[in-house]
Amino acid sequence: DVKVTQSSRYLVKRTGEKVFLECVQDMDHENMFWYRQDPGLGLRLIYFSYDVKMKEKGDIPEGYSVSREKKERFSLILESASTNQTSMYLCASSSEPPGTSYEQYFGPGTRLTVT
Amino acid sequence: RKEVEQDPGPFNVPEGATVAFNCTYSNSASQSFFWYRQDCRKEPKLLMSVYSSGNEDGRFTAQLNRASQYISLLIRDSKLSDSATYLCVVNANAGGTSYGKLTFGQGTILTVHP
């Protein structure tokens, strides 16, 4: 069974703090993704990575950065947290096509509150 | 226009009912289509892929209309356990460089009541 784990289920941070969210997958997947999910807006892609040290901006990268030093680990960094970054953050991974499913496997999510 | 649009609902149906969800996508280059299910306070999980010829998995039937850029999900004989948010998901494979990137609709909420 594929397993994607995230470092925290709940996190409360203050405005201006630097925040690290970590994600680890155990299936040797090439692709990893960070999303945020907000009511009425659905899942929005922040960044993704298709290989170690490689990253691509998603639809809403502003205010975020990422790091992928090892294949199994993908970190999301909020350099200076703001209240509008209060959200549910979901990490996902998938294997590289072609010939394989595009199915993404999600972690349980981190609910981040910035006060 | 959003890349993937769904009616957010909510849909409230009695047990045993048949319910259908619709979804439209804007990118005609989209290659792969899926329905994901997300239970309350849980992560999304793949429910089923959607194939051009239509496909069925038990009580669930998915249809794709490429000409109209339209996807549907039909649930027959609804169960209480079908209560969840259903996400329409599309992959646009532009020359094989999409890296598995998916675009999610905002989801349709279904509540099945006794």
mmCIF file of C-alpha atoms in Angstrom:
data_model
loop_
_atom_site.group_PDB
_atom_site.id
_atom_site.type_symbol
_atom_site.label_atom_id
_atom_site.label_comp_id
_atom_site.label_asym_id
_atom_site.label_seq_id
_atom_site.Cartn_x
_atom_site.Cartn_y
_atom_site.Cartn_z
ATOM 1 C CA ASP A 1 0.000 0.000 0.000
ATOM 2 C CA VAL A 2 1.223 3.461 -0.913
ATOM 3 C CA LYS A 3 1.765 5.642 2.055
ATOM 4 C CA VAL A 4 2.134 9.407 2.073
ATOM 5 C CA THR A 5 2.746 11.005 5.429
ATOM 6 C CA GLN A 6 2.760 14.631 6.466
ATOM 7 C CA SER A 7 4.677 15.982 9.427
ATOM 8 C CA SER A 8 1.719 17.505 11.294
ATOM 9 C CA ARG A 9 -2.081 17.201 11.221
ATOM 10 C CA TYR A 10 -2.619 20.563 12.875
ATOM 11 C CA LEU A 11 -0.323 23.565 13.108
ATOM 12 C CA VAL A 12 -0.786 27.037 14.552
ATOM 13 C CA LYS A 13 1.731 29.723 13.639
ATOM 14 C CA ARG A 14 2.013 33.472 14.045
ATOM 15 C CA THR A 15 2.121 35.993 11.234
ATOM 16 C CA GLY A 16 5.667 36.444 9.951
ATOM 17 C CA GLU A 17 6.938 33.066 11.133
ATOM 18 C CA LYS A 18 8.762 30.720 8.763
ATOM 19 C CA VAL A 19 6.803 27.512 8.399
ATOM 20 C CA PHE A 20 7.987 24.124 7.144
ATOM 21 C CA LEU A 21 5.553 21.437 6.045
ATOM 22 C CA GLU A 22 7.101 18.079 5.262
ATOM 23 C CA CYS A 23 5.836 15.212 3.176
ATOM 24 C CA VAL A 24 7.302 11.723 2.797
ATOM 25 C CA GLN A 25 6.208 8.958 0.412
ATOM 26 C CA ASP A 26 7.349 5.345 0.512
ATOM 27 C CA MET A 27 6.585 4.207 -3.060
ATOM 28 C CA ASP A 28 9.615 5.585 -4.901
ATOM 29 C CA HIS A 29 7.357 7.950 -6.860
ATOM 30 C CA GLU A 30 8.974 10.457 -9.184
ATOM 31 C CA ASN A 31 6.278 13.131 -8.916
ATOM 32 C CA MET A 32 5.268 14.983 -5.784
ATOM 33 C CA PHE A 33 2.761 17.802 -5.351
ATOM 34 C CA TRP A 34 1.650 20.382 -2.816
ATOM 35 C CA TYR A 35 -1.931 21.652 -2.852
ATOM 36 C CA ARG A 36 -4.008 23.876 -0.653
ATOM 37 C CA GLN A 37 -7.718 23.274 -0.235
ATOM 38 C CA ASP A 38 -10.152 26.018 0.696
ATOM 39 C CA PRO A 39 -13.971 25.959 0.851
ATOM 40 C CA GLY A 40 -15.503 26.945 -2.468
ATOM 41 C CA LEU A 41 -12.141 26.943 -4.225
ATOM 42 C CA GLY A 42 -11.283 23.262 -4.223
ATOM 43 C CA LEU A 43 -7.753 21.934 -4.526
ATOM 44 C CA ARG A 44 -5.233 24.356 -5.977
ATOM 45 C CA LEU A 45 -1.724 23.346 -6.979
ATOM 46 C CA ILE A 46 1.065 25.329 -5.302
ATOM 47 C CA TYR A 47 4.206 23.566 -6.550
ATOM 48 C CA PHE A 48 5.200 20.208 -7.887
ATOM 49 C CA SER A 49 8.396 18.279 -8.431
ATOM 50 C CA TYR A 50 9.159 15.596 -10.997
ATOM 51 C CA ASP A 51 12.632 14.682 -9.787
ATOM 52 C CA VAL A 52 15.107 15.372 -7.011
ATOM 53 C CA LYS A 53 16.071 19.059 -6.941
ATOM 54 C CA MET A 54 13.554 19.804 -9.718
ATOM 55 C CA LYS A 55 10.509 21.960 -9.087
ATOM 56 C CA GLU A 56 7.803 23.667 -11.081
ATOM 57 C CA LYS A 57 5.364 26.371 -10.092
ATOM 58 C CA GLY A 58 1.742 25.433 -9.924
ATOM 59 C CA ASP A 59 -1.219 27.781 -10.098
ATOM 60 C CA ILE A 60 -0.649 29.700 -6.843
ATOM 61 C CA PRO A 61 3.083 29.693 -5.952
ATOM 62 C CA GLU A 62 3.240 33.216 -4.496
ATOM 63 C CA GLY A 63 4.364 33.232 -0.882
ATOM 64 C CA TYR A 64 5.618 29.638 -1.019
ATOM 65 C CA SER A 65 8.796 27.783 -1.876
ATOM 66 C CA VAL A 66 9.659 24.088 -1.974
ATOM 67 C CA SER A 67 12.608 21.793 -1.520
ATOM 68 C CA ARG A 68 13.242 18.281 -2.764
ATOM 69 C CA GLU A 69 16.651 17.047 -1.695
ATOM 70 C CA LYS A 70 15.679 13.367 -1.591
ATOM 71 C CA LYS A 71 13.283 11.467 -3.801
ATOM 72 C CA GLU A 72 10.952 10.495 -0.979
ATOM 73 C CA ARG A 73 10.700 13.905 0.682
ATOM 74 C CA PHE A 74 9.081 17.125 -0.521
ATOM 75 C CA SER A 75 8.945 20.172 1.729
ATOM 76 C CA LEU A 76 6.726 23.239 1.471
ATOM 77 C CA ILE A 77 8.064 26.440 2.992
ATOM 78 C CA LEU A 78 6.140 29.549 3.921
ATOM 79 C CA GLU A 79 8.909 32.140 4.204
ATOM 80 C CA SER A 80 6.790 34.615 6.179
ATOM 81 C CA ALA A 81 3.384 33.230 7.085
ATOM 82 C CA SER A 82 0.353 35.433 6.571
ATOM 83 C CA THR A 83 -3.253 35.011 7.683
ATOM 84 C CA ASN A 84 -4.393 34.379 4.096
ATOM 85 C CA GLN A 85 -2.260 31.234 4.126
ATOM 86 C CA THR A 86 -4.544 29.668 6.711
ATOM 87 C CA SER A 87 -5.724 26.564 4.897
ATOM 88 C CA MET A 88 -5.629 22.784 4.572
ATOM 89 C CA TYR A 89 -2.390 21.699 2.873
ATOM 90 C CA LEU A 90 -2.305 18.386 1.060
ATOM 91 C CA CYS A 91 0.719 16.575 -0.305
ATOM 92 C CA ALA A 92 0.450 13.949 -3.045
ATOM 93 C CA SER A 93 2.705 11.680 -5.060
ATOM 94 C CA SER A 94 2.423 9.734 -8.289
ATOM 95 C CA SER A 95 4.547 7.553 -10.492
ATOM 96 C CA GLU A 96 5.792 8.820 -13.830
ATOM 97 C CA PRO A 97 3.787 8.037 -17.002
ATOM 98 C CA PRO A 98 3.598 6.737 -19.678
ATOM 99 C CA GLY A 99 2.268 3.298 -19.158
ATOM 100 C CA THR A 100 1.263 3.990 -15.578
ATOM 101 C CA SER A 101 -1.751 5.472 -13.934
ATOM 102 C CA TYR A 102 -1.891 9.177 -13.229
ATOM 103 C CA GLU A 103 -3.377 8.333 -9.857
ATOM 104 C CA GLN A 104 -2.171 10.631 -7.138
ATOM 105 C CA TYR A 105 -1.883 9.362 -3.593
ATOM 106 C CA PHE A 106 -2.554 11.938 -0.928
ATOM 107 C CA GLY A 107 -1.312 12.431 2.585
ATOM 108 C CA PRO A 108 -3.796 13.114 5.407
ATOM 109 C CA GLY A 109 -3.311 16.866 5.190
ATOM 110 C CA THR A 110 -2.045 19.588 7.525
ATOM 111 C CA ARG A 111 -4.524 22.157 8.762
ATOM 112 C CA LEU A 112 -2.483 25.320 9.190
ATOM 113 C CA THR A 113 -3.821 28.305 11.102
ATOM 114 C CA VAL A 114 -1.889 31.574 10.968
ATOM 115 C CA THR A 115 -2.855 34.072 13.658
ATOM 116 C CA ARG B 1 -13.454 30.246 -17.097
ATOM 117 C CA LYS B 2 -12.314 27.551 -14.664
ATOM 118 C CA GLU B 3 -10.419 24.628 -16.190
ATOM 119 C CA VAL B 4 -12.740 22.123 -14.549
ATOM 120 C CA GLU B 5 -16.242 23.097 -13.472
ATOM 121 C CA GLN B 6 -18.692 21.152 -11.352
ATOM 122 C CA ASP B 7 -22.027 21.894 -9.776
ATOM 123 C CA PRO B 8 -21.040 22.176 -6.092
ATOM 124 C CA GLY B 9 -24.445 20.942 -4.910
ATOM 125 C CA PRO B 10 -25.138 19.934 -2.260
ATOM 126 C CA PHE B 11 -27.150 16.974 -3.450
ATOM 127 C CA ASN B 12 -29.362 15.440 -0.771
ATOM 128 C CA VAL B 13 -30.882 12.117 -1.809
ATOM 129 C CA PRO B 14 -32.597 9.213 -0.025
ATOM 130 C CA GLU B 15 -31.045 5.786 0.167
ATOM 131 C CA GLY B 16 -31.681 3.804 -2.993
ATOM 132 C CA ALA B 17 -31.876 6.869 -5.237
ATOM 133 C CA THR B 18 -29.957 7.351 -8.454
ATOM 134 C CA VAL B 19 -27.910 10.529 -8.646
ATOM 135 C CA ALA B 20 -25.808 12.000 -11.445
ATOM 136 C CA PHE B 21 -22.989 14.528 -11.322
ATOM 137 C CA ASN B 22 -21.720 16.512 -14.277
ATOM 138 C CA CYS B 23 -18.456 18.191 -15.015
ATOM 139 C CA THR B 24 -17.082 20.243 -17.897
ATOM 140 C CA TYR B 25 -13.451 20.917 -18.764
ATOM 141 C CA SER B 26 -12.013 23.718 -20.871
ATOM 142 C CA ASN B 27 -8.749 22.275 -22.221
ATOM 143 C CA SER B 28 -9.454 20.254 -25.350
ATOM 144 C CA ALA B 29 -5.943 18.735 -25.085
ATOM 145 C CA SER B 30 -6.937 16.913 -21.903
ATOM 146 C CA GLN B 31 -6.072 13.254 -22.147
ATOM 147 C CA SER B 32 -7.093 11.527 -18.938
ATOM 148 C CA PHE B 33 -10.116 11.881 -16.720
ATOM 149 C CA PHE B 34 -10.963 10.702 -13.250
ATOM 150 C CA TRP B 35 -13.421 10.893 -10.407
ATOM 151 C CA TYR B 36 -11.966 11.177 -6.920
ATOM 152 C CA ARG B 37 -13.882 10.850 -3.686
ATOM 153 C CA GLN B 38 -13.155 12.862 -0.545
ATOM 154 C CA ASP B 39 -14.777 11.959 2.749
ATOM 155 C CA CYS B 40 -15.260 14.648 5.367
ATOM 156 C CA ARG B 41 -11.924 15.677 6.913
ATOM 157 C CA LYS B 42 -10.066 13.074 4.860
ATOM 158 C CA GLU B 43 -7.791 13.139 1.851
ATOM 159 C CA PRO B 44 -9.038 12.612 -1.727
ATOM 160 C CA LYS B 45 -8.824 9.093 -3.126
ATOM 161 C CA LEU B 46 -9.264 7.802 -6.652
ATOM 162 C CA LEU B 47 -12.783 6.468 -7.231
ATOM 163 C CA MET B 48 -12.469 5.562 -10.899
ATOM 164 C CA SER B 49 -10.880 6.519 -14.162
ATOM 165 C CA VAL B 50 -13.119 7.625 -17.030
ATOM 166 C CA TYR B 51 -12.626 6.013 -20.419
ATOM 167 C CA SER B 52 -13.837 7.192 -23.808
ATOM 168 C CA SER B 53 -16.228 4.271 -24.177
ATOM 169 C CA GLY B 54 -17.690 4.782 -20.731
ATOM 170 C CA ASN B 55 -17.052 2.432 -17.857
ATOM 171 C CA GLU B 56 -18.811 0.909 -14.929
ATOM 172 C CA ASP B 57 -17.660 -0.220 -11.505
ATOM 173 C CA GLY B 58 -20.480 -1.788 -9.551
ATOM 174 C CA ARG B 59 -23.062 0.917 -8.852
ATOM 175 C CA PHE B 60 -20.903 3.628 -10.407
ATOM 176 C CA THR B 61 -20.906 4.540 -14.097
ATOM 177 C CA ALA B 62 -18.644 7.151 -15.663
ATOM 178 C CA GLN B 63 -19.126 8.692 -19.091
ATOM 179 C CA LEU B 64 -16.949 10.954 -21.226
ATOM 180 C CA ASN B 65 -18.059 13.137 -24.128
ATOM 181 C CA ARG B 66 -14.941 14.586 -25.745
ATOM 182 C CA ALA B 67 -16.874 16.621 -28.317
ATOM 183 C CA SER B 68 -18.745 18.469 -25.575
ATOM 184 C CA GLN B 69 -15.840 18.297 -23.098
ATOM 185 C CA TYR B 70 -18.163 16.804 -20.556
ATOM 186 C CA ILE B 71 -17.764 14.070 -17.919
ATOM 187 C CA SER B 72 -20.443 12.473 -15.802
ATOM 188 C CA LEU B 73 -20.722 10.129 -12.840
ATOM 189 C CA LEU B 74 -23.870 8.139 -12.124
ATOM 190 C CA ILE B 75 -24.446 6.444 -8.796
ATOM 191 C CA ARG B 76 -27.248 3.897 -8.640
ATOM 192 C CA ASP B 77 -28.899 2.537 -5.494
ATOM 193 C CA SER B 78 -27.241 5.146 -3.257
ATOM 194 C CA LYS B 79 -25.946 4.031 0.117
ATOM 195 C CA LEU B 80 -25.410 6.084 3.263
ATOM 196 C CA SER B 81 -21.698 5.386 2.829
ATOM 197 C CA ASP B 82 -21.714 7.183 -0.538
ATOM 198 C CA SER B 83 -21.993 10.509 1.311
ATOM 199 C CA ALA B 84 -18.848 12.410 0.361
ATOM 200 C CA THR B 85 -17.516 15.090 -1.948
ATOM 201 C CA TYR B 86 -16.923 13.908 -5.523
ATOM 202 C CA LEU B 87 -14.108 15.597 -7.408
ATOM 203 C CA CYS B 88 -13.892 15.712 -11.191
ATOM 204 C CA VAL B 89 -10.225 15.545 -12.225
ATOM 205 C CA VAL B 90 -8.496 16.096 -15.545
ATOM 206 C CA ASN B 91 -4.950 15.638 -16.804
ATOM 207 C CA ALA B 92 -3.707 17.697 -19.765
ATOM 208 C CA ASN B 93 -0.829 15.812 -21.330
ATOM 209 C CA ALA B 94 0.931 18.327 -23.565
ATOM 210 C CA GLY B 95 3.513 16.308 -25.443
ATOM 211 C CA GLY B 96 4.165 13.994 -22.534
ATOM 212 C CA THR B 97 5.517 16.678 -20.216
ATOM 213 C CA SER B 98 2.664 17.044 -17.786
ATOM 214 C CA TYR B 99 4.540 15.123 -15.058
ATOM 215 C CA GLY B 100 1.258 13.700 -13.884
ATOM 216 C CA LYS B 101 -0.161 17.118 -13.083
ATOM 217 C CA LEU B 102 -3.901 17.003 -12.423
ATOM 218 C CA THR B 103 -6.512 19.751 -12.324
ATOM 219 C CA PHE B 104 -9.303 19.281 -9.791
ATOM 220 C CA GLY B 105 -12.837 20.599 -9.895
ATOM 221 C CA GLN B 106 -14.122 22.169 -6.718
ATOM 222 C CA GLY B 107 -16.181 19.092 -5.919
ATOM 223 C CA THR B 108 -19.834 18.136 -5.614
ATOM 224 C CA ILE B 109 -21.159 17.385 -2.142
ATOM 225 C CA LEU B 110 -23.454 14.377 -1.836
ATOM 226 C CA THR B 111 -25.442 13.502 1.261
ATOM 227 C CA VAL B 112 -27.438 10.276 1.274
ATOM 228 C CA HIS B 113 -30.067 10.141 4.026
ATOM 229 C CA PRO B 114 -32.098 7.238 5.410
#
